[in-house]
Tab-separated table of N, CA and C in Angstrom:
chain	number	residue	atom	x	y	z
A	1	MET	N	-29.960	150.698	-11.752
A	1	MET	CA	-29.962	152.034	-12.328
A	1	MET	C	-28.541	152.586	-12.241
A	2	SER	N	-28.117	153.293	-13.250
A	2	SER	CA	-26.761	153.816	-13.220
A	2	SER	C	-26.754	155.327	-13.402
A	3	HIS	N	-25.718	155.912	-12.878
A	3	HIS	CA	-25.481	157.337	-13.033
A	3	HIS	C	-24.483	157.483	-14.167
A	4	HIS	N	-24.704	158.427	-15.030
A	4	HIS	CA	-23.842	158.605	-16.185
A	4	HIS	C	-23.396	160.066	-16.236
A	5	ALA	N	-22.108	160.263	-16.336
A	5	ALA	CA	-21.582	161.622	-16.463
A	5	ALA	C	-20.414	161.596	-17.426
A	6	GLU	N	-20.235	162.650	-18.168
A	6	GLU	CA	-19.102	162.747	-19.074
A	6	GLU	C	-18.357	164.038	-18.799
A	7	ARG	N	-17.068	163.962	-18.969
A	7	ARG	CA	-16.254	165.163	-18.882
A	7	ARG	C	-15.457	165.249	-20.168
A	8	ASN	N	-15.627	166.320	-20.887
A	8	ASN	CA	-14.924	166.512	-22.156
A	8	ASN	C	-13.801	167.512	-21.953
A	9	GLU	N	-12.704	167.257	-22.588
A	9	GLU	CA	-11.555	168.147	-22.521
A	9	GLU	C	-11.160	168.504	-23.942
A	10	GLN	N	-11.218	169.772	-24.269
A	10	GLN	CA	-10.828	170.226	-25.599
A	10	GLN	C	-9.353	170.596	-25.544
A	11	THR	N	-8.516	169.847	-26.233
A	11	THR	CA	-7.081	170.127	-26.253
A	11	THR	C	-6.632	170.149	-27.696
A	12	GLY	N	-6.185	171.276	-28.136
A	12	GLY	CA	-5.766	171.395	-29.530
A	12	GLY	C	-6.953	171.155	-30.441
A	13	GLN	N	-6.810	170.198	-31.342
A	13	GLN	CA	-7.870	169.917	-32.292
A	13	GLN	C	-8.716	168.715	-31.891
A	14	ALA	N	-8.251	167.957	-30.925
A	14	ALA	CA	-8.965	166.725	-30.564
A	14	ALA	C	-9.744	166.904	-29.263
A	15	GLN	N	-10.849	166.228	-29.202
A	15	GLN	CA	-11.646	166.251	-27.977
A	15	GLN	C	-11.491	164.900	-27.294
A	16	ARG	N	-11.211	164.909	-25.992
A	16	ARG	CA	-11.032	163.684	-25.229
A	16	ARG	C	-12.197	163.568	-24.264
A	17	THR	N	-12.739	162.390	-24.142
A	17	THR	CA	-13.887	162.176	-23.279
A	17	THR	C	-13.600	161.066	-22.285
A	18	PHE	N	-13.946	161.319	-21.044
A	18	PHE	CA	-13.898	160.300	-20.007
A	18	PHE	C	-15.324	160.139	-19.512
A	19	THR	N	-15.851	158.947	-19.608
A	19	THR	CA	-17.214	158.679	-19.198
A	19	THR	C	-17.182	157.893	-17.900
A	20	VAL	N	-17.989	158.314	-16.948
A	20	VAL	CA	-18.071	157.632	-15.661
A	20	VAL	C	-19.472	157.084	-15.497
A	21	GLU	N	-19.558	155.797	-15.212
A	21	GLU	CA	-20.846	155.181	-14.952
A	21	GLU	C	-20.776	154.481	-13.603
A	22	THR	N	-21.662	154.858	-12.726
A	22	THR	CA	-21.717	154.209	-11.424
A	22	THR	C	-23.059	153.530	-11.280
A	23	GLY	N	-23.034	152.380	-10.688
A	23	GLY	CA	-24.267	151.642	-10.484
A	23	GLY	C	-24.634	151.604	-9.019
A	24	GLU	N	-25.813	151.118	-8.741
A	24	GLU	CA	-26.284	151.016	-7.365
A	24	GLU	C	-26.087	149.603	-6.847
A	25	GLY	N	-26.135	149.464	-5.536
A	25	GLY	CA	-26.143	148.150	-4.918
A	25	GLY	C	-24.879	147.343	-5.114
A	26	GLY	N	-23.733	147.977	-4.991
A	26	GLY	CA	-22.482	147.250	-5.042
A	26	GLY	C	-21.960	146.948	-6.434
A	27	THR	N	-22.557	147.519	-7.456
A	27	THR	CA	-22.007	147.290	-8.790
A	27	THR	C	-20.768	148.145	-8.959
A	28	PRO	N	-19.830	147.691	-9.760
A	28	PRO	CA	-18.578	148.426	-9.899
A	28	PRO	C	-18.764	149.764	-10.617
A	29	THR	N	-17.853	150.668	-10.338
A	29	THR	CA	-17.806	151.946	-11.035
A	29	THR	C	-16.923	151.772	-12.258
A	30	VAL	N	-17.419	152.224	-13.396
A	30	VAL	CA	-16.679	152.102	-14.646
A	30	VAL	C	-16.331	153.489	-15.151
A	31	VAL	N	-15.062	153.675	-15.487
A	31	VAL	CA	-14.610	154.899	-16.148
A	31	VAL	C	-14.149	154.491	-17.533
A	32	ARG	N	-14.818	155.016	-18.545
A	32	ARG	CA	-14.456	154.715	-19.931
A	32	ARG	C	-13.515	155.807	-20.435
A	33	VAL	N	-12.368	155.383	-20.915
A	33	VAL	CA	-11.372	156.309	-21.445
A	33	VAL	C	-11.449	156.248	-22.963
A	34	ARG	N	-11.753	157.376	-23.578
A	34	ARG	CA	-11.855	157.447	-25.036
A	34	ARG	C	-10.799	158.407	-25.567
A	35	GLY	N	-10.120	157.997	-26.619
A	35	GLY	CA	-9.107	158.862	-27.213
A	35	GLY	C	-7.752	158.666	-26.560
A	36	ALA	N	-6.959	159.704	-26.573
A	36	ALA	CA	-5.584	159.639	-26.082
A	36	ALA	C	-5.511	159.928	-24.583
A	37	LEU	N	-4.714	159.130	-23.892
A	37	LEU	CA	-4.383	159.403	-22.491
A	37	LEU	C	-2.947	159.898	-22.504
A	38	ASP	N	-2.795	161.202	-22.375
A	38	ASP	CA	-1.480	161.806	-22.551
A	38	ASP	C	-1.288	162.987	-21.598
A	39	TYR	N	-0.261	163.760	-21.869
A	39	TYR	CA	0.089	164.907	-21.033
A	39	TYR	C	-1.106	165.831	-20.797
A	40	ASP	N	-1.917	166.033	-21.822
A	40	ASP	CA	-3.054	166.946	-21.724
A	40	ASP	C	-4.241	166.338	-20.979
A	41	THR	N	-4.462	165.045	-21.139
A	41	THR	CA	-5.690	164.442	-20.615
A	41	THR	C	-5.505	163.656	-19.322
A	42	ALA	N	-4.280	163.243	-19.004
A	42	ALA	CA	-4.060	162.476	-17.776
A	42	ALA	C	-4.544	163.235	-16.535
A	43	PRO	N	-4.314	164.558	-16.430
A	43	PRO	CA	-4.842	165.285	-15.270
A	43	PRO	C	-6.373	165.283	-15.216
A	44	VAL	N	-7.011	165.272	-16.380
A	44	VAL	CA	-8.473	165.234	-16.420
A	44	VAL	C	-8.961	163.893	-15.874
A	45	LEU	N	-8.344	162.803	-16.337
A	45	LEU	CA	-8.707	161.487	-15.822
A	45	LEU	C	-8.449	161.416	-14.321
A	46	GLY	N	-7.328	161.975	-13.888
A	46	GLY	CA	-7.022	161.990	-12.458
A	46	GLY	C	-8.086	162.714	-11.654
A	47	ALA	N	-8.563	163.833	-12.162
A	47	ALA	CA	-9.602	164.597	-11.463
A	47	ALA	C	-10.907	163.817	-11.404
A	48	VAL	N	-11.242	163.136	-12.500
A	48	VAL	CA	-12.456	162.317	-12.520
A	48	VAL	C	-12.363	161.224	-11.457
A	49	ILE	N	-11.237	160.522	-11.432
A	49	ILE	CA	-11.063	159.426	-10.478
A	49	ILE	C	-11.001	159.950	-9.049
A	50	ASP	N	-10.314	161.065	-8.834
A	50	ASP	CA	-10.249	161.643	-7.482
A	50	ASP	C	-11.634	161.947	-6.941
A	51	GLY	N	-12.546	162.322	-7.823
A	51	GLY	CA	-13.909	162.602	-7.406
A	51	GLY	C	-14.717	161.357	-7.076
A	52	LEU	N	-14.175	160.189	-7.380
A	52	LEU	CA	-14.895	158.941	-7.147
A	52	LEU	C	-14.468	158.191	-5.888
A	53	TRP	N	-13.270	158.462	-5.371
A	53	TRP	CA	-12.712	157.639	-4.295
A	53	TRP	C	-13.650	157.481	-3.113
A	54	GLU	N	-14.223	158.568	-2.636
A	54	GLU	CA	-15.066	158.502	-1.442
A	54	GLU	C	-16.222	157.515	-1.602
A	55	GLY	N	-16.817	157.480	-2.776
A	55	GLY	CA	-17.959	156.600	-2.999
A	55	GLY	C	-17.595	155.153	-3.239
A	56	LEU	N	-16.316	154.877	-3.483
A	56	LEU	CA	-15.921	153.508	-3.794
A	56	LEU	C	-15.749	152.648	-2.544
A	57	ASP	N	-15.153	153.182	-1.510
A	57	ASP	CA	-15.056	152.558	-0.194
A	57	ASP	C	-14.973	151.034	-0.224
A	58	GLY	N	-13.845	150.511	-0.657
A	58	GLY	CA	-13.643	149.076	-0.666
A	58	GLY	C	-14.267	148.360	-1.841
A	59	GLY	N	-14.805	149.104	-2.794
A	59	GLY	CA	-15.446	148.500	-3.956
A	59	GLY	C	-14.477	148.290	-5.101
A	60	HIS	N	-15.010	148.344	-6.294
A	60	HIS	CA	-14.232	148.097	-7.501
A	60	HIS	C	-14.308	149.283	-8.448
A	61	LEU	N	-13.164	149.586	-9.038
A	61	LEU	CA	-13.064	150.601	-10.068
A	61	LEU	C	-12.538	149.914	-11.324
A	62	VAL	N	-13.290	150.018	-12.403
A	62	VAL	CA	-12.901	149.416	-13.674
A	62	VAL	C	-12.612	150.535	-14.661
A	63	LEU	N	-11.394	150.531	-15.210
A	63	LEU	CA	-11.057	151.463	-16.273
A	63	LEU	C	-11.227	150.723	-17.592
A	64	ASP	N	-12.212	151.144	-18.368
A	64	ASP	CA	-12.487	150.548	-19.669
A	64	ASP	C	-11.608	151.264	-20.689
A	65	LEU	N	-10.612	150.557	-21.197
A	65	LEU	CA	-9.616	151.153	-22.095
A	65	LEU	C	-9.841	150.778	-23.552
A	66	GLU	N	-10.969	150.181	-23.857
A	66	GLU	CA	-11.229	149.690	-25.205
A	66	GLU	C	-11.158	150.790	-26.262
A	67	GLU	N	-11.578	151.994	-25.923
A	67	GLU	CA	-11.586	153.091	-26.893
A	67	GLU	C	-10.415	154.059	-26.720
A	68	MET	N	-9.422	153.663	-25.921
A	68	MET	CA	-8.232	154.488	-25.763
A	68	MET	C	-7.345	154.282	-26.986
A	69	THR	N	-6.968	155.363	-27.638
A	69	THR	CA	-6.234	155.277	-28.893
A	69	THR	C	-4.736	155.529	-28.760
A	70	PHE	N	-4.307	156.068	-27.626
A	70	PHE	CA	-2.899	156.426	-27.439
A	70	PHE	C	-2.633	156.560	-25.956
A	71	CYS	N	-1.399	156.263	-25.552
A	71	CYS	CA	-1.011	156.456	-24.159
A	71	CYS	C	0.475	156.773	-24.123
A	72	ASP	N	0.821	157.956	-23.600
A	72	ASP	CA	2.231	158.311	-23.476
A	72	ASP	C	2.711	158.010	-22.055
A	73	SER	N	3.916	158.435	-21.728
A	73	SER	CA	4.481	158.130	-20.405
A	73	SER	C	3.680	158.778	-19.283
A	74	VAL	N	3.097	159.936	-19.534
A	74	VAL	CA	2.272	160.591	-18.518
A	74	VAL	C	0.981	159.795	-18.312
A	75	GLY	N	0.423	159.268	-19.386
A	75	GLY	CA	-0.753	158.412	-19.274
A	75	GLY	C	-0.448	157.146	-18.493
A	76	LEU	N	0.698	156.525	-18.780
A	76	LEU	CA	1.103	155.335	-18.019
A	76	LEU	C	1.279	155.673	-16.545
A	77	SER	N	1.869	156.820	-16.285
A	77	SER	CA	2.048	157.257	-14.903
A	77	SER	C	0.703	157.421	-14.201
A	78	ARG	N	-0.298	157.936	-14.921
A	78	ARG	CA	-1.643	158.098	-14.353
A	78	ARG	C	-2.227	156.732	-14.006
A	79	LEU	N	-2.029	155.726	-14.856
A	79	LEU	CA	-2.526	154.377	-14.561
A	79	LEU	C	-1.843	153.808	-13.316
A	80	ILE	N	-0.540	154.026	-13.208
A	80	ILE	CA	0.203	153.540	-12.036
A	80	ILE	C	-0.270	154.251	-10.775
A	81	THR	N	-0.430	155.563	-10.856
A	81	THR	CA	-0.910	156.336	-9.706
A	81	THR	C	-2.298	155.871	-9.284
A	82	THR	N	-3.164	155.623	-10.244
A	82	THR	CA	-4.511	155.143	-9.937
A	82	THR	C	-4.438	153.790	-9.238
A	83	PHE	N	-3.551	152.921	-9.694
A	83	PHE	CA	-3.379	151.612	-9.074
A	83	PHE	C	-2.890	151.752	-7.630
A	84	THR	N	-1.854	152.563	-7.402
A	84	THR	CA	-1.334	152.708	-6.041
A	84	THR	C	-2.353	153.390	-5.126
A	85	ASP	N	-3.079	154.379	-5.649
A	85	ASP	CA	-4.129	155.023	-4.857
A	85	ASP	C	-5.231	154.026	-4.506
A	86	SER	N	-5.577	153.164	-5.454
A	86	SER	CA	-6.633	152.187	-5.188
A	86	SER	C	-6.202	151.204	-4.108
A	87	GLN	N	-4.962	150.765	-4.148
A	87	GLN	CA	-4.464	149.852	-3.114
A	87	GLN	C	-4.505	150.517	-1.738
A	88	ARG	N	-4.064	151.752	-1.695
A	88	ARG	CA	-4.037	152.486	-0.416
A	88	ARG	C	-5.444	152.663	0.147
A	89	ARG	N	-6.431	152.768	-0.713
A	89	ARG	CA	-7.809	153.020	-0.290
A	89	ARG	C	-8.646	151.746	-0.162
A	90	GLY	N	-8.054	150.592	-0.446
A	90	GLY	CA	-8.798	149.347	-0.341
A	90	GLY	C	-9.782	149.133	-1.471
A	91	VAL	N	-9.521	149.749	-2.608
A	91	VAL	CA	-10.375	149.623	-3.788
A	91	VAL	C	-9.666	148.705	-4.778
A	92	THR	N	-10.411	147.793	-5.375
A	92	THR	CA	-9.841	146.910	-6.386
A	92	THR	C	-9.952	147.580	-7.747
A	93	LEU	N	-8.803	147.754	-8.398
A	93	LEU	CA	-8.753	148.353	-9.732
A	93	LEU	C	-8.574	147.249	-10.759
A	94	LEU	N	-9.361	147.314	-11.824
A	94	LEU	CA	-9.198	146.412	-12.954
A	94	LEU	C	-9.140	147.238	-14.232
A	95	LEU	N	-8.178	146.934	-15.087
A	95	LEU	CA	-8.078	147.569	-16.387
A	95	LEU	C	-8.703	146.626	-17.400
A	96	ALA	N	-9.640	147.127	-18.185
A	96	ALA	CA	-10.379	146.271	-19.106
A	96	ALA	C	-10.111	146.625	-20.560
A	97	ALA	N	-9.906	145.604	-21.360
A	97	ALA	CA	-9.865	145.679	-22.821
A	97	ALA	C	-8.845	146.652	-23.407
A	98	PRO	N	-7.603	146.644	-22.907
A	98	PRO	CA	-6.618	147.523	-23.538
A	98	PRO	C	-6.290	147.046	-24.948
A	99	LYS	N	-6.023	147.983	-25.824
A	99	LYS	CA	-5.650	147.679	-27.206
A	99	LYS	C	-4.262	147.012	-27.216
A	100	PRO	N	-3.936	146.335	-28.312
A	100	PRO	CA	-2.629	145.667	-28.402
A	100	PRO	C	-1.435	146.598	-28.164
A	101	PHE	N	-1.511	147.848	-28.632
A	101	PHE	CA	-0.385	148.759	-28.421
A	101	PHE	C	-0.124	148.969	-26.931
A	102	LEU	N	-1.177	149.091	-26.135
A	102	LEU	CA	-1.009	149.321	-24.705
A	102	LEU	C	-0.521	148.051	-24.018
A	103	ARG	N	-1.040	146.920	-24.408
A	103	ARG	CA	-0.557	145.646	-23.854
A	103	ARG	C	0.936	145.490	-24.119
A	104	HIS	N	1.371	145.856	-25.325
A	104	HIS	CA	2.780	145.755	-25.686
A	104	HIS	C	3.637	146.668	-24.802
A	105	VAL	N	3.206	147.900	-24.634
A	105	VAL	CA	3.935	148.842	-23.777
A	105	VAL	C	3.985	148.320	-22.341
A	106	MET	N	2.876	147.770	-21.874
A	106	MET	CA	2.837	147.245	-20.512
A	106	MET	C	3.761	146.040	-20.359
A	107	GLU	N	3.870	145.221	-21.399
A	107	GLU	CA	4.807	144.089	-21.375
A	107	GLU	C	6.249	144.599	-21.327
A	108	LEU	N	6.571	145.556	-22.204
A	108	LEU	CA	7.931	146.093	-22.276
A	108	LEU	C	8.374	146.742	-20.971
A	109	THR	N	7.461	147.418	-20.309
A	109	THR	CA	7.806	148.146	-19.086
A	109	THR	C	7.676	147.303	-17.820
A	110	GLY	N	7.098	146.110	-17.940
A	110	GLY	CA	6.887	145.264	-16.771
A	110	GLY	C	5.594	145.566	-16.036
A	111	LEU	N	4.833	146.530	-16.523
A	111	LEU	CA	3.585	146.895	-15.854
A	111	LEU	C	2.541	145.785	-15.930
A	112	SER	N	2.666	144.919	-16.929
A	112	SER	CA	1.694	143.830	-17.072
A	112	SER	C	1.765	142.859	-15.900
A	113	ARG	N	2.894	142.853	-15.184
A	113	ARG	CA	3.022	141.994	-14.000
A	113	ARG	C	2.437	142.649	-12.751
A	114	ILE	N	2.154	143.945	-12.836
A	114	ILE	CA	1.672	144.695	-11.674
A	114	ILE	C	0.205	145.091	-11.820
A	115	LEU	N	-0.136	145.660	-12.966
A	115	LEU	CA	-1.493	146.171	-13.177
A	115	LEU	C	-2.441	145.027	-13.555
A	116	PRO	N	-3.594	144.956	-12.914
A	116	PRO	CA	-4.550	143.882	-13.191
A	116	PRO	C	-5.339	144.155	-14.471
A	117	VAL	N	-5.034	143.398	-15.524
A	117	VAL	CA	-5.639	143.608	-16.839
A	117	VAL	C	-6.567	142.441	-17.162
A	118	ARG	N	-7.739	142.769	-17.675
A	118	ARG	CA	-8.689	141.764	-18.146
A	118	ARG	C	-8.941	142.009	-19.629
A	119	ASP	N	-9.190	140.943	-20.366
A	119	ASP	CA	-9.330	141.041	-21.823
A	119	ASP	C	-10.537	141.855	-22.261
A	120	THR	N	-11.623	141.769	-21.515
A	120	THR	CA	-12.850	142.464	-21.911
A	120	THR	C	-13.464	143.179	-20.711
A	121	LEU	N	-14.328	144.123	-21.002
A	121	LEU	CA	-15.070	144.799	-19.952
A	121	LEU	C	-15.978	143.806	-19.230
A	122	ASP	N	-16.605	142.920	-19.981
A	122	ASP	CA	-17.483	141.921	-19.361
A	122	ASP	C	-16.739	141.055	-18.352
A	123	GLN	N	-15.508	140.653	-18.675
A	123	GLN	CA	-14.710	139.864	-17.735
A	123	GLN	C	-14.430	140.655	-16.460
A	124	ALA	N	-14.044	141.914	-16.624
A	124	ALA	CA	-13.729	142.753	-15.464
A	124	ALA	C	-14.966	142.954	-14.595
A	125	LEU	N	-16.113	143.213	-15.226
A	125	LEU	CA	-17.345	143.428	-14.466
A	125	LEU	C	-17.783	142.149	-13.753
A	126	ALA	N	-17.669	141.017	-14.428
A	126	ALA	CA	-18.049	139.751	-13.803
A	126	ALA	C	-17.162	139.470	-12.595
A	127	GLU	N	-15.873	139.710	-12.727
A	127	GLU	CA	-14.952	139.496	-11.605
A	127	GLU	C	-15.268	140.446	-10.450
A	128	ALA	N	-15.518	141.695	-10.774
A	128	ALA	CA	-15.829	142.670	-9.733
A	128	ALA	C	-17.118	142.308	-9.008
A	129	ARG	N	-18.118	141.903	-9.754
A	129	ARG	CA	-19.396	141.530	-9.130
A	129	ARG	C	-19.257	140.280	-8.274
A	130	GLU	N	-18.463	139.326	-8.763
A	130	GLU	CA	-18.244	138.083	-8.015
A	130	GLU	C	-17.576	138.350	-6.672
A	131	HIS	N	-16.571	139.223	-6.692
A	131	HIS	CA	-15.856	139.532	-5.450
A	131	HIS	C	-16.607	140.478	-4.539
A	132	HIS	N	-17.588	141.165	-5.076
A	132	HIS	CA	-18.337	142.135	-4.285
A	132	HIS	C	-19.652	141.557	-3.769
A	133	ALA	N	-19.893	140.280	-4.066
A	133	ALA	CA	-21.142	139.666	-3.597
A	133	ALA	C	-21.194	139.708	-2.082
A	134	PRO	N	-22.362	139.997	-1.507
A	134	PRO	CA	-22.501	140.086	-0.064
A	134	PRO	C	-22.152	138.757	0.595
A	135	SER	N	-21.475	138.828	1.721
A	135	SER	CA	-21.072	137.615	2.426
A	135	SER	C	-21.971	137.303	3.596
A	136	ARG	N	-23.094	137.990	3.718
A	136	ARG	CA	-24.002	137.776	4.845
A	136	ARG	C	-24.884	136.586	4.638
């Protein structure tokens, strides 16, 4: 069973949505980013993620970027901050299904060598579930 919540941010003429889905029993938490991740929306994504840290406790956080249409320098900074926060908290972060434009920016900036990117959401979820399997 999963919990589903959305946070909408009305900025100018466009509406940006961040969807959070959490599962039970060690399943990874997925945050779906839709639309532009920019100066206006990066703080919203940050607030959504900040509200999740306590419940993650050594688990996995997957950012589903398949529906992200734009990312500026503030958006990139938010991804980096999320990565460093996840490391500090013992949470594994995976970025799933970024569009070619974002992959290109990540290559140009060197972020592709630092941020853990998976081609699809299914790949990220399978990896997270595999690593989160109980060891008892």
